[in-house]
C-alpha positions as CSV (number, residue, x, y, z in Angstrom):
1,X,-21.2,22.5,17.9
2,X,-19.7,23.7,14.6
3,X,-18.1,27.1,14.1
4,X,-19.8,29.4,11.7
5,X,-18.7,29.7,8.1
6,X,-17.3,33.2,8.6
7,X,-14.8,31.8,11.1
8,X,-13.6,29.1,8.6
9,X,-10.2,30.8,8.1
10,X,-9.2,30.9,11.7
11,X,-5.7,30.4,12.7
12,X,-4.5,26.8,12.4
13,X,-2.1,25.4,14.9
14,X,-0.7,22.5,13.0
15,X,3.1,22.7,12.8
16,X,3.1,21.7,9.1
17,X,0.8,24.6,8.3
18,X,3.0,27.0,10.2
19,X,5.9,25.9,8.0
20,X,3.8,26.6,4.9
21,X,2.9,30.0,6.2
22,X,6.6,30.8,6.8
23,X,7.4,29.6,3.2
24,X,4.6,31.8,1.9
25,X,6.1,34.8,3.7
26,X,9.5,34.3,2.0
27,X,10.2,36.5,-1.0
28,X,9.3,34.7,-4.3
29,X,12.7,35.4,-5.8
30,X,14.5,34.0,-2.7
31,X,12.3,30.9,-2.7
32,X,12.9,30.4,-6.5
33,X,16.7,30.7,-5.9
34,X,16.5,28.2,-3.0
35,X,14.6,25.7,-5.1
36,X,17.0,26.2,-8.0
37,X,20.0,25.6,-5.7
38,X,18.2,22.5,-4.3
39,X,17.5,21.0,-7.7
40,X,21.0,21.9,-8.8
41,X,22.5,20.0,-5.9
42,X,20.2,17.0,-6.6
43,X,21.1,16.9,-10.3
44,X,24.8,17.5,-9.6
45,X,25.1,14.5,-7.3
46,X,23.0,12.5,-9.7
47,X,25.2,13.3,-12.7
48,X,28.2,12.5,-10.6
49,X,26.7,9.1,-9.7
50,X,24.9,7.7,-12.8
51,X,22.7,8.9,-15.6
52,X,20.1,6.4,-14.3
53,X,19.9,8.5,-11.1
54,X,19.3,11.6,-13.2
55,X,16.5,9.8,-15.0
56,X,14.9,8.9,-11.7
57,X,15.3,12.5,-10.3
58,X,13.7,13.8,-13.5
59,X,10.7,11.5,-13.4
60,X,10.1,12.2,-9.7
61,X,10.2,16.0,-10.1
62,X,7.8,15.8,-13.0
63,X,5.4,13.7,-11.0
64,X,5.6,16.3,-8.2
65,X,4.7,19.0,-10.7
66,X,1.8,16.8,-11.9
67,X,0.6,16.4,-8.3
68,X,0.7,20.2,-7.8
69,X,-1.5,20.5,-10.9
70,X,-3.9,17.9,-9.5
71,X,-4.0,19.8,-6.2
72,X,-4.8,23.1,-7.9
73,X,-7.5,21.4,-10.0
74,X,-9.2,19.8,-7.0
75,X,-8.9,23.0,-4.8
76,X,-10.4,25.1,-7.7
77,X,-13.7,23.2,-7.2
78,X,-16.3,24.9,-5.1
79,X,-17.0,23.9,-1.5
80,X,-20.8,24.0,-1.8
81,X,-23.1,25.9,0.6
82,X,-21.9,27.2,4.0
83,X,-23.4,24.3,6.0
84,X,-21.1,21.9,4.0
85,X,-18.0,24.0,4.5
86,X,-18.8,24.2,8.3
87,X,-18.8,20.4,8.6
88,X,-15.7,20.1,6.5
89,X,-13.9,22.6,8.7
90,X,-14.7,20.6,11.8
91,X,-13.4,17.4,10.3
92,X,-10.3,19.3,9.2
93,X,-9.6,20.7,12.6
94,X,-10.1,17.4,14.3
95,X,-7.8,15.5,11.8
96,X,-5.0,18.0,12.0
97,X,-5.2,18.2,15.7
98,X,-4.9,14.5,16.1
99,X,-2.1,14.4,13.6
100,X,-0.1,17.0,15.4
101,X,-0.4,15.2,18.7
102,X,0.3,11.7,17.3
103,X,3.2,12.7,15.2
104,X,4.6,14.8,17.9
105,X,4.8,11.7,20.1
106,X,6.2,9.6,17.2
107,X,8.9,12.2,16.5
108,X,10.1,12.1,20.1
109,X,10.2,8.3,20.1
110,X,12.1,8.4,16.8
111,X,14.8,10.7,18.2
112,X,15.2,8.4,21.3
113,X,15.5,5.4,19.0
114,X,18.0,7.2,16.8
115,X,20.3,7.6,19.9
116,X,19.9,3.9,20.7
117,X,20.9,3.0,17.1
118,X,23.9,5.4,17.3
119,X,25.1,3.7,20.4
120,X,24.7,0.2,19.0
121,X,26.5,1.0,15.8
122,X,29.4,2.7,17.7
123,X,30.1,-0.5,19.7
124,X,29.2,-3.3,17.4
125,X,31.8,-5.1,15.2
126,X,32.3,-3.9,11.7
127,X,31.4,-6.1,8.7
128,X,34.1,-7.5,6.3
129,X,32.8,-5.0,3.6
130,X,33.3,-2.1,6.0
131,X,36.8,-3.2,6.9
132,X,37.8,-3.6,3.3
133,X,36.5,0.0,2.4
134,X,37.9,1.6,5.5
135,X,34.5,2.6,6.8
136,X,34.9,3.2,10.5
137,X,32.3,2.6,13.2
138,X,31.6,6.3,13.8
139,X,31.0,6.9,10.1
140,X,28.8,3.8,9.7
141,X,26.7,4.9,12.8
142,X,26.2,8.5,11.6
143,X,25.2,7.2,8.1
144,X,22.7,4.7,9.6
145,X,21.2,7.3,12.0
146,X,20.9,9.9,9.2
147,X,19.2,7.4,7.0
148,X,16.9,6.4,9.8
149,X,15.8,10.0,10.5
150,X,15.3,10.8,6.9
151,X,13.2,7.7,6.4
152,X,11.1,8.6,9.4
153,X,10.7,12.2,8.2
154,X,9.6,11.2,4.7
155,X,7.2,8.6,6.1
156,X,5.6,11.2,8.3
157,X,5.3,13.7,5.5
158,X,3.8,11.0,3.3
159,X,1.2,10.3,6.0
160,X,0.4,14.1,6.4
161,X,0.1,14.5,2.6
162,X,-2.6,11.8,2.6
163,X,-4.6,13.5,5.4
164,X,-4.1,17.0,4.1
165,X,-5.7,16.3,0.7
166,X,-8.6,14.2,2.0
167,X,-9.8,16.8,4.5
168,X,-10.0,19.4,1.7
169,X,-11.3,17.2,-1.1
170,X,-14.2,15.6,0.8
171,X,-16.4,18.8,0.8
172,X,-15.6,19.3,-2.9
173,X,-16.8,15.8,-3.7
174,X,-20.0,16.5,-1.8
175,X,-20.6,19.7,-3.7
176,X,-19.9,18.0,-7.0
177,X,-22.4,15.3,-6.2
178,X,-25.2,17.9,-6.4
179,X,-24.3,18.5,-10.1
180,X,-22.8,15.3,-11.5
181,X,-22.0,11.8,-10.3
182,X,-19.1,11.5,-12.7
183,X,-17.6,14.8,-11.6
184,X,-17.7,13.7,-8.0
185,X,-15.9,10.5,-8.9
186,X,-13.3,12.4,-10.9
187,X,-12.6,14.8,-8.0
188,X,-12.2,11.9,-5.5
189,X,-9.9,10.0,-7.8
190,X,-7.6,13.0,-8.6
191,X,-7.4,14.0,-4.9
192,X,-6.3,10.5,-4.2
193,X,-3.9,10.6,-7.1
194,X,-2.2,13.7,-5.7
195,X,-1.5,11.9,-2.4
196,X,-0.3,8.7,-4.2
197,X,2.1,10.4,-6.5
198,X,3.7,12.3,-3.6
199,X,4.0,9.2,-1.5
200,X,5.6,7.0,-4.2
201,X,7.7,9.9,-5.5
202,X,9.1,10.7,-2.0
203,X,9.9,7.0,-1.4
204,X,11.9,6.9,-4.7
205,X,13.6,10.2,-4.6
206,X,14.5,9.9,-0.9
207,X,16.4,6.6,-1.6
208,X,17.9,8.0,-4.7
209,X,19.3,11.1,-3.0
210,X,20.7,9.0,-0.2
211,X,22.3,6.6,-2.7
212,X,23.9,9.4,-4.8
213,X,25.0,11.4,-1.7
214,X,26.8,8.4,-0.2
215,X,28.2,7.5,-3.6
216,X,29.8,10.9,-4.0
217,X,30.8,11.4,-0.4
218,X,32.4,8.0,0.1
219,X,34.1,8.0,-3.3
220,X,32.5,4.7,-4.2
221,X,34.5,2.5,-6.6
222,X,37.6,4.5,-6.3
223,X,40.8,2.7,-5.2
224,X,40.7,1.7,-1.5
225,X,37.0,2.7,-1.1
226,X,33.7,0.9,-0.9
227,X,32.4,-1.0,-3.9
228,X,29.2,0.0,-5.5
229,X,27.7,-3.5,-4.8
230,X,28.1,-2.9,-1.1
231,X,26.6,0.6,-1.1
232,X,22.9,-0.5,-0.7
233,X,23.7,-2.0,2.7
234,X,24.1,1.7,4.0
235,X,20.4,2.4,3.1
236,X,18.8,0.0,5.6
237,X,18.3,2.8,8.1
238,X,16.0,4.5,5.7
239,X,13.7,1.5,5.5
240,X,13.8,1.1,9.3
241,X,12.8,4.7,9.9
242,X,9.9,4.4,7.5
243,X,8.8,1.2,9.2
244,X,9.0,2.7,12.6
245,X,6.7,5.6,11.7
246,X,4.3,3.4,9.7
247,X,3.9,1.1,12.6
248,X,2.7,3.7,15.1
249,X,0.8,5.6,12.5
250,X,-1.2,2.5,11.6
251,X,-1.7,1.5,15.2
252,X,-2.7,4.9,16.5
253,X,-4.8,5.8,13.4
254,X,-6.4,2.4,13.4
255,X,-7.5,2.4,17.0
256,X,-8.8,6.0,16.6
257,X,-10.9,5.3,13.5
258,X,-12.4,2.0,14.7
259,X,-13.1,3.1,18.2
260,X,-14.9,6.2,16.8
261,X,-16.8,4.2,14.2
262,X,-18.0,1.5,16.6
263,X,-18.9,4.0,19.4
264,X,-20.9,6.2,17.0
265,X,-22.8,3.3,15.4
266,X,-23.6,1.4,18.7
267,X,-25.5,4.4,20.1
268,X,-26.6,6.1,16.9
269,X,-27.8,3.3,14.6
270,X,-28.4,0.5,17.1
271,X,-29.8,2.3,20.2
272,X,-31.4,5.4,18.7
273,X,-32.2,4.2,15.2
274,X,-30.9,7.3,13.5
275,X,-28.8,7.3,10.2
276,X,-25.1,6.6,10.3
277,X,-24.0,10.2,9.8
278,X,-26.9,12.0,11.5
279,X,-25.8,15.5,12.8
280,X,-27.6,14.7,16.1
281,X,-24.9,12.0,16.9
282,X,-22.1,13.7,18.9
283,X,-19.6,11.1,17.7
284,X,-20.2,11.5,14.0
285,X,-17.4,14.1,13.5
286,X,-14.9,11.8,15.4
287,X,-16.0,9.0,13.0
288,X,-15.3,11.1,10.0
289,X,-12.0,12.3,11.3
290,X,-11.0,8.7,11.9
291,X,-11.4,8.0,8.1
292,X,-8.7,10.5,7.4
293,X,-6.2,9.7,10.2
294,X,-6.7,5.9,9.8
295,X,-7.3,5.3,6.2
296,X,-5.4,8.2,4.6
297,X,-2.5,9.2,6.8
298,X,-1.8,5.8,8.1
299,X,-2.2,4.1,4.8
300,X,0.1,6.6,3.1
301,X,2.9,5.9,5.7
302,X,2.2,2.2,5.4
303,X,2.6,2.0,1.6
304,X,5.6,4.4,1.7
305,X,7.3,1.9,4.1
306,X,6.4,-1.1,1.8
307,X,7.8,0.6,-1.2
308,X,11.0,1.8,0.6
309,X,11.6,-1.7,2.1
310,X,11.1,-3.4,-1.2
311,X,13.4,-1.1,-3.1
312,X,16.2,-1.3,-0.5
313,X,16.0,-5.1,-0.2
314,X,16.0,-5.5,-4.0
315,X,19.0,-3.2,-4.4
316,X,20.9,-5.3,-1.8
317,X,20.1,-8.5,-3.6
318,X,20.9,-7.0,-6.9
319,X,24.3,-5.8,-5.7
320,X,25.0,-9.1,-4.1
321,X,24.2,-11.1,-7.2
322,X,26.2,-8.8,-9.4
323,X,29.2,-9.3,-7.1
324,X,28.8,-13.0,-7.0
325,X,28.4,-13.2,-10.8
326,X,31.3,-10.7,-11.4
327,X,29.2,-8.5,-13.6
328,X,31.4,-5.6,-14.6
329,X,31.3,-2.9,-17.2
330,X,29.8,-4.3,-20.4
331,X,29.5,-1.6,-23.1
332,X,26.0,-2.1,-24.1
333,X,24.8,1.3,-25.2
334,X,21.3,2.6,-24.9
335,X,20.3,6.1,-25.8
336,X,17.6,7.5,-23.6
337,X,15.9,10.7,-24.7
338,X,14.7,12.9,-21.9
339,X,11.9,15.5,-22.3
340,X,14.5,18.1,-21.4
341,X,16.3,17.4,-24.7
342,X,19.4,15.7,-23.2
343,X,20.7,12.4,-24.4
344,X,22.7,10.0,-22.2
345,X,24.6,6.8,-23.1
346,X,23.9,4.2,-20.5
347,X,26.4,1.4,-20.0
348,X,25.2,-1.8,-18.5
349,X,27.3,-2.5,-15.3
350,X,26.6,-3.7,-11.8
351,X,24.8,-0.5,-11.0
352,X,22.1,-1.5,-13.4
353,X,21.1,-4.4,-11.1
354,X,21.2,-2.1,-8.1
355,X,19.3,0.9,-9.5
356,X,16.7,-1.3,-11.3
357,X,14.1,-1.0,-8.5
358,X,14.3,2.9,-8.6
359,X,13.7,2.8,-12.4
360,X,10.7,0.4,-12.0
361,X,9.1,2.7,-9.5
362,X,9.9,5.8,-11.6
363,X,7.9,4.2,-14.4
364,X,5.2,3.4,-11.8
365,X,4.8,7.2,-11.4
366,X,4.4,7.5,-15.2
367,X,2.0,4.7,-15.9
368,X,-0.1,5.5,-12.8
369,X,-0.4,9.2,-13.7
370,X,-1.8,8.1,-17.1
371,X,-4.2,5.8,-15.4
372,X,-5.4,8.5,-13.0
373,X,-5.8,11.1,-15.9
374,X,-7.7,8.5,-17.9
375,X,-10.6,8.8,-15.5
376,X,-12.4,11.9,-16.8
377,X,-15.7,13.6,-16.0
378,X,-18.5,14.8,-18.3
379,X,-17.9,17.7,-20.6
380,X,-20.9,19.6,-19.2
381,X,-20.9,19.3,-15.4
382,X,-24.4,20.9,-15.3
383,X,-25.9,17.8,-17.1
384,X,-26.7,15.1,-14.7
385,X,-25.5,11.9,-16.3
386,X,-26.4,8.6,-14.6
387,X,-23.3,7.2,-12.8
388,X,-22.1,3.9,-14.1
389,X,-20.6,1.5,-11.7
390,X,-17.7,3.4,-10.1
391,X,-15.8,0.2,-9.6
392,X,-16.0,-0.4,-13.4
393,X,-14.6,3.0,-14.1
394,X,-11.7,2.5,-11.6
395,X,-11.0,-1.0,-13.1
396,X,-10.7,0.5,-16.5
397,X,-8.1,3.0,-15.3
398,X,-6.3,0.1,-13.5
399,X,-6.4,-1.9,-16.8
400,X,-4.7,0.9,-18.6
401,X,-2.1,1.1,-15.9
402,X,-1.4,-2.6,-15.9
403,X,-0.9,-2.7,-19.7
404,X,1.5,0.2,-19.6
405,X,3.3,-1.3,-16.5
406,X,3.9,-4.5,-18.4
407,X,5.4,-2.7,-21.4
408,X,7.7,-0.4,-19.3
409,X,8.8,-3.3,-17.1
410,X,10.0,-5.3,-20.1
411,X,11.8,-2.2,-21.4
412,X,13.4,-1.6,-18.0
413,X,14.7,-5.1,-17.8
414,X,16.2,-5.0,-21.3
415,X,17.8,-1.6,-20.5
416,X,19.3,-2.4,-17.1
417,X,19.5,-6.2,-16.7
418,X,21.0,-7.2,-20.0
419,X,24.5,-8.8,-19.6
420,X,26.6,-10.7,-22.1
421,X,27.3,-13.4,-19.4
422,X,23.6,-14.5,-19.8
423,X,22.0,-12.7,-22.8
424,X,18.6,-14.2,-22.1
425,X,18.6,-13.4,-18.3
426,X,16.7,-10.1,-18.9
427,X,13.8,-12.0,-20.4
428,X,13.6,-14.3,-17.4
429,X,13.5,-11.4,-15.1
430,X,10.9,-9.7,-17.3
431,X,8.8,-12.8,-16.8
432,X,9.4,-12.6,-13.0
433,X,8.0,-9.0,-13.2
434,X,5.0,-10.3,-15.2
435,X,4.4,-12.9,-12.4
436,X,4.4,-10.0,-9.9
437,X,2.0,-7.9,-11.9
438,X,-0.4,-10.8,-12.4
439,X,-0.2,-11.4,-8.7
440,X,-1.2,-7.9,-7.9
441,X,-4.1,-8.1,-10.3
442,X,-5.3,-11.4,-8.8
443,X,-5.1,-9.9,-5.3
444,X,-7.2,-7.0,-6.4
445,X,-9.7,-9.4,-7.9
446,X,-9.8,-11.7,-4.7
447,X,-10.3,-8.7,-2.4
448,X,-13.0,-7.4,-4.7
449,X,-14.7,-10.8,-4.7
450,X,-14.7,-11.0,-0.9
451,X,-15.8,-7.4,-0.2
452,X,-17.9,-6.2,-3.1
453,X,-21.7,-6.4,-2.5
454,X,-22.2,-7.9,-6.0
455,X,-20.5,-11.1,-5.3
456,X,-21.6,-14.2,-3.3
457,X,-19.6,-13.8,-0.1
458,X,-21.1,-10.4,0.8
459,X,-24.6,-11.5,-0.3
460,X,-24.3,-14.7,1.9
461,X,-23.2,-12.5,4.8
462,X,-26.1,-10.2,4.4
463,X,-28.5,-13.2,4.2
464,X,-27.1,-14.4,7.5
465,X,-28.4,-11.2,9.1
466,X,-31.9,-12.3,8.6
467,X,-31.5,-14.9,11.4
468,X,-30.1,-12.5,13.9
469,X,-26.9,-10.8,15.2
470,X,-25.2,-14.0,16.3
471,X,-25.4,-15.8,13.0
472,X,-24.2,-12.6,11.3
473,X,-21.2,-12.4,13.5
474,X,-20.3,-16.1,13.0
475,X,-20.7,-15.8,9.2
476,X,-18.5,-12.6,9.2
477,X,-15.7,-14.2,11.2
478,X,-15.8,-17.3,9.0
479,X,-15.6,-15.2,5.8
480,X,-12.7,-13.2,7.1
481,X,-10.8,-16.4,8.0
482,X,-11.6,-18.0,4.7
483,X,-10.5,-15.0,2.7
484,X,-6.8,-15.7,3.7
485,X,-6.6,-19.0,1.8
486,X,-6.6,-17.8,-1.8
487,X,-4.0,-15.0,-1.2
488,X,-1.6,-17.4,0.5
489,X,-1.9,-19.9,-2.4
490,X,-1.3,-17.1,-4.9
491,X,1.7,-15.8,-3.0
492,X,3.1,-19.4,-2.9
493,X,2.7,-19.9,-6.6
494,X,4.3,-16.5,-7.3
495,X,7.4,-17.2,-5.1
496,X,8.0,-20.6,-6.7
497,X,7.5,-19.3,-10.2
498,X,9.7,-16.3,-9.8
499,X,12.4,-18.2,-8.0
500,X,12.5,-20.8,-10.8
501,X,12.6,-18.2,-13.5
502,X,15.5,-16.4,-11.7
503,X,17.3,-19.7,-11.1
504,X,17.1,-20.6,-14.7
505,X,18.1,-17.2,-16.0
506,X,21.7,-18.4,-16.8
507,X,23.5,-16.3,-14.2
508,X,26.0,-18.3,-12.2
509,X,28.5,-17.5,-9.4
510,X,32.2,-18.3,-9.1
511,X,31.5,-22.0,-8.6
512,X,29.1,-22.3,-11.5
513,X,26.0,-22.5,-9.3
514,X,22.8,-20.7,-10.5
515,X,22.4,-17.6,-8.4
516,X,19.4,-15.6,-9.8
517,X,16.6,-17.2,-7.8
518,X,16.4,-14.7,-4.9
519,X,16.7,-11.8,-7.3
520,X,13.9,-13.3,-9.3
521,X,11.6,-13.1,-6.3
522,X,12.8,-9.5,-5.7
523,X,11.9,-8.7,-9.4
524,X,8.4,-10.2,-8.8
525,X,7.9,-8.0,-5.8
526,X,8.9,-5.0,-8.0
527,X,6.4,-6.2,-10.6
528,X,3.7,-6.3,-7.9
529,X,4.4,-2.8,-6.7
530,X,4.9,-1.4,-10.2
531,X,1.3,0.0,-10.1
532,X,1.4,1.0,-6.4
533,X,0.6,4.7,-7.1
534,X,-2.7,3.8,-8.8
535,X,-3.6,1.3,-6.1
536,X,-2.9,4.0,-3.5
537,X,-5.1,6.3,-5.5
538,X,-8.0,3.9,-5.2
539,X,-7.3,3.6,-1.4
540,X,-7.4,7.3,-0.9
541,X,-10.6,7.5,-2.9
542,X,-12.3,5.4,-0.2
543,X,-12.2,7.8,2.8
544,X,-12.7,10.8,0.7
545,X,-15.9,9.3,-0.6
546,X,-16.9,8.2,2.9
547,X,-16.4,11.8,4.3
548,X,-18.4,13.2,1.3
549,X,-21.3,11.0,2.2
550,X,-21.1,12.1,5.8
551,X,-21.0,15.8,4.8
552,X,-24.0,15.3,2.6
553,X,-26.0,13.6,5.3
554,X,-25.1,16.1,8.0
555,X,-25.9,19.1,5.8
556,X,-29.3,17.5,5.0
557,X,-28.9,17.6,1.2
558,X,-31.6,16.0,-1.0
559,X,-31.9,12.3,-1.2
560,X,-30.7,12.2,-4.8
561,X,-27.3,13.6,-3.7
562,X,-27.0,11.1,-0.9
563,X,-27.7,8.3,-3.4
564,X,-24.7,9.3,-5.4
565,X,-22.4,9.5,-2.4
566,X,-23.7,6.2,-1.1
567,X,-22.6,4.4,-4.3
568,X,-19.2,6.1,-4.1
569,X,-18.9,5.2,-0.4
570,X,-19.8,1.5,-1.1
571,X,-17.1,1.3,-3.8
572,X,-14.6,3.1,-1.6
573,X,-15.0,0.4,1.1
574,X,-14.0,-2.2,-1.5
575,X,-11.1,-0.2,-2.8
576,X,-9.8,0.4,0.8
577,X,-9.9,-3.4,1.3
578,X,-8.2,-3.9,-2.0
579,X,-5.2,-1.8,-0.9
580,X,-4.9,-3.6,2.4
581,X,-4.8,-6.9,0.5
582,X,-2.3,-5.5,-1.9
583,X,-0.1,-4.2,0.8
584,X,-0.2,-7.5,2.6
585,X,0.6,-9.5,-0.5
586,X,3.6,-7.3,-1.3
587,X,4.8,-7.5,2.3
588,X,4.7,-11.3,2.1
589,X,6.9,-11.3,-1.0
590,X,9.2,-8.7,0.5
591,X,9.5,-10.6,3.8
592,X,11.0,-13.5,1.8
593,X,13.7,-11.1,0.6
594,X,14.3,-9.7,4.1
595,X,14.8,-13.1,5.6
596,X,17.5,-13.8,3.0
597,X,19.2,-10.4,3.7
598,X,19.0,-11.0,7.4
599,X,20.7,-14.4,7.2
600,X,23.4,-13.0,4.9
601,X,24.1,-10.3,7.5
602,X,24.3,-13.0,10.3
603,X,26.6,-15.0,8.2
604,X,28.8,-12.0,7.5
605,X,29.2,-11.1,11.2
606,X,29.6,-14.8,12.3
607,X,32.0,-15.4,9.4
608,X,30.4,-18.8,8.8
609,X,27.5,-20.2,6.8
610,X,24.0,-20.1,8.3
611,X,23.3,-23.8,9.0
612,X,20.0,-23.7,10.9
613,X,16.6,-24.0,9.3
614,X,16.8,-21.7,6.3
615,X,13.5,-19.9,5.8
616,X,14.9,-18.2,2.8
617,X,14.6,-21.5,0.9
618,X,11.4,-21.1,-1.1
619,X,10.0,-24.5,-0.2
620,X,10.5,-23.8,3.5
621,X,9.0,-20.4,3.4
622,X,6.0,-21.5,1.5
623,X,5.5,-24.5,3.9
624,X,5.3,-22.0,6.7
625,X,2.8,-19.8,4.8
626,X,0.6,-22.8,3.9
627,X,0.7,-24.2,7.5
628,X,-0.3,-20.8,9.0
629,X,-3.1,-20.5,6.3
630,X,-4.5,-24.0,7.1
631,X,-5.3,-22.8,10.6
632,X,-7.4,-19.9,9.3
633,X,-9.0,-22.0,6.6
634,X,-9.9,-24.8,9.0
635,X,-11.3,-22.4,11.5
636,X,-13.3,-20.6,8.8
637,X,-14.9,-23.8,7.6
638,X,-15.8,-24.8,11.1
639,X,-17.3,-21.4,11.9
640,X,-19.2,-21.4,8.6
641,X,-20.6,-24.8,9.5
642,X,-21.8,-23.5,12.8
643,X,-23.3,-20.5,11.2
644,X,-25.2,-22.4,8.5
645,X,-26.5,-25.0,11.0
646,X,-27.6,-22.2,13.4
647,X,-29.5,-20.6,10.6
648,X,-31.4,-23.8,10.0
649,X,-32.2,-24.1,13.7
650,X,-33.4,-20.6,13.8
651,X,-35.7,-21.1,10.8
652,X,-37.0,-24.4,12.3
653,X,-37.8,-22.7,15.7
654,X,-39.5,-19.8,13.9
655,X,-41.6,-22.2,11.9
656,X,-42.7,-24.2,14.9
657,X,-43.7,-20.9,16.8
658,X,-45.7,-19.8,13.8
659,X,-47.4,-23.1,13.1
660,X,-47.9,-24.1,16.7
661,X,-48.9,-20.9,18.6
662,X,-49.9,-23.0,21.6
663,X,-46.2,-23.6,22.4
664,X,-45.9,-20.3,24.1
665,X,-48.9,-21.1,26.4
666,X,-47.6,-24.6,27.1
667,X,-50.7,-26.0,25.3
668,X,-48.7,-27.7,22.6
669,X,-45.4,-29.5,22.8
670,X,-42.5,-28.5,20.6
671,X,-40.9,-31.0,18.2
672,X,-37.6,-31.4,20.0
673,X,-36.6,-34.3,17.8
674,X,-36.7,-32.1,14.6
675,X,-34.1,-29.7,16.0
676,X,-31.9,-32.5,17.3
677,X,-32.0,-34.1,13.9
678,X,-31.0,-30.9,12.2
679,X,-28.1,-30.3,14.4
680,X,-26.9,-34.0,14.4
681,X,-27.1,-34.4,10.6
682,X,-25.4,-31.1,10.0
683,X,-22.6,-31.7,12.4
684,X,-21.8,-35.0,10.8
685,X,-22.1,-33.5,7.3
686,X,-20.1,-30.4,7.9
687,X,-17.2,-32.0,9.8
688,X,-16.1,-33.8,6.6
689,X,-14.6,-30.9,4.8
690,X,-12.5,-29.4,7.6
691,X,-11.4,-32.9,8.6
692,X,-10.4,-33.8,5.1
693,X,-8.4,-30.5,4.9
694,X,-6.3,-31.5,8.0
695,X,-5.6,-35.0,6.6
696,X,-5.1,-34.3,2.9
697,X,-3.1,-31.0,3.0
698,X,0.2,-32.4,4.4
699,X,0.1,-35.1,1.7
700,X,-0.6,-32.6,-1.1
701,X,2.0,-30.1,0.1
702,X,4.7,-32.9,0.6
703,X,3.9,-34.4,-2.9
704,X,4.0,-31.0,-4.6
705,X,7.4,-30.1,-3.0
706,X,8.8,-33.5,-3.9
707,X,7.7,-33.0,-7.5
708,X,9.3,-29.5,-7.7
């Protein structure tokens, strides 16, 4: 079933690997010259745009160099005995084969959609901003299509990077588990860190390059040309391209991984009673491949899209607010010392509000790198040290990242968002970012609470299995529905808090009306994603640990090794769920910004205010969130009531069968009344809480909005 170890280095057909082989065949001097020219171009357009862009480029390049170091460090670890390497090779071939097919299809669809976008932009009306800057339809169409294709390409590469590292790190984690539990953890974290730094770095540098290129090419802020506050509108194609690829990567990878997982478990564990990753199960390799294409490649593309969309929407809102507030060159000087020895003088102007998201995510790369490197192994890998709870270790790294993120966020707002028109506005926006950071931490905690085996929800779900499959399924569905309530409440509080802080920042438009509310929610979204690289590291840790456990099981390693990988796998399942919750929460905040940007665009084309129900008003948006959440929470409580009552019935029936054995021979009569009483009393008791929710919630929400 699996090729021999001597054939491990057979020819790979993946197109990306073919590109890498071509690059390896190029003369080293030629390659160095090409890289030098590329970096020279990047820094040239950066220097022609803003010193802030140079800072962003520098941080991204350093993060890429660090990711290369992490890759070399991980790949320097041994792959273990031949039987481990053989299994890893099979997983690698399967993942790369699926990736090639899937992304080949996605690329064709992206090219077709690019033609559609080109046609639409060639025939649609121009916006007032385009008319004032002399930007024609053809130029606008080409810019949008180019940004779309670049966003799609970067999203695809981000997904590939996540898969590439996971299929090579899994066997090394398996091998390390034979020596040291802490070493296995460190390898899995650093492998995930490589992917995370590349994904976030590509999202940031891709947008920065587009921004700088358009700035130089269109002669922004020169007489008769586009204003810098309108420039972010040209970047929307990048976010759309990233979203397009992420959608199909998530859909295809998700279907693959869940279908393989369910199919393998139904026959292997349920019908045949063999272990989950038993080598006798023909579907086990497909299951392990699914972890890589679904949880690594798809998640990398998904988070890339979330970060890109958040950056672009925040840049648009920042530019719009700076234009309405008439923020112009304020000579507030701040010297920034770069590690390369250069000193720049930064002047606070409208571009500070526009480029602020790029700086926040540049610092994300810095603080997340420190958090990743803070997780270290034992000095002597040959000494088997008992593994402390991996989740505790990961939480310590996250705490370090959070603390540094708070400090850098306050520094970034003071640097870029200070304006003499409202000297204290930067502090309000710093607090908005703090709201976002706290929201991210609370989301991680909520997800951990609902998915970690140490907490009550998972233990209650496990207990429901004692009464059969049906009660277990009901309890699981109930738990899943119930888990939506707390995140929605947290998001609602975050939006209201951030909007209020921005609204009271002191920034006003031409009419004297406060105008910082929407930008405050944008800053909160940036704060939530200010540790995105570390969160993605924890996500990538999950499938790598899962694959490592499968390799250990299939290669029939000692039970002590499997115990280590089982602990890592259990924590990995929690971290994967954490990232899903994190991505959903940030998407909810970002969607609020996108609604506002959409309605601004509609108003611009229609040349009249948007007078319909305005979902960009915080109270309206939150009302929609809470109304949707109530359906899930009501259903969850109803399902939980059914599950608990069913468990009581099961226990009562079992008791009667044990205490009255003659029931089965019709010699004794069952106590029907007892079961009727259990169900009747439970139904009356359990209906109170869901019913009260439906009655009380509109009153509470209406009163709260009225008080606000």
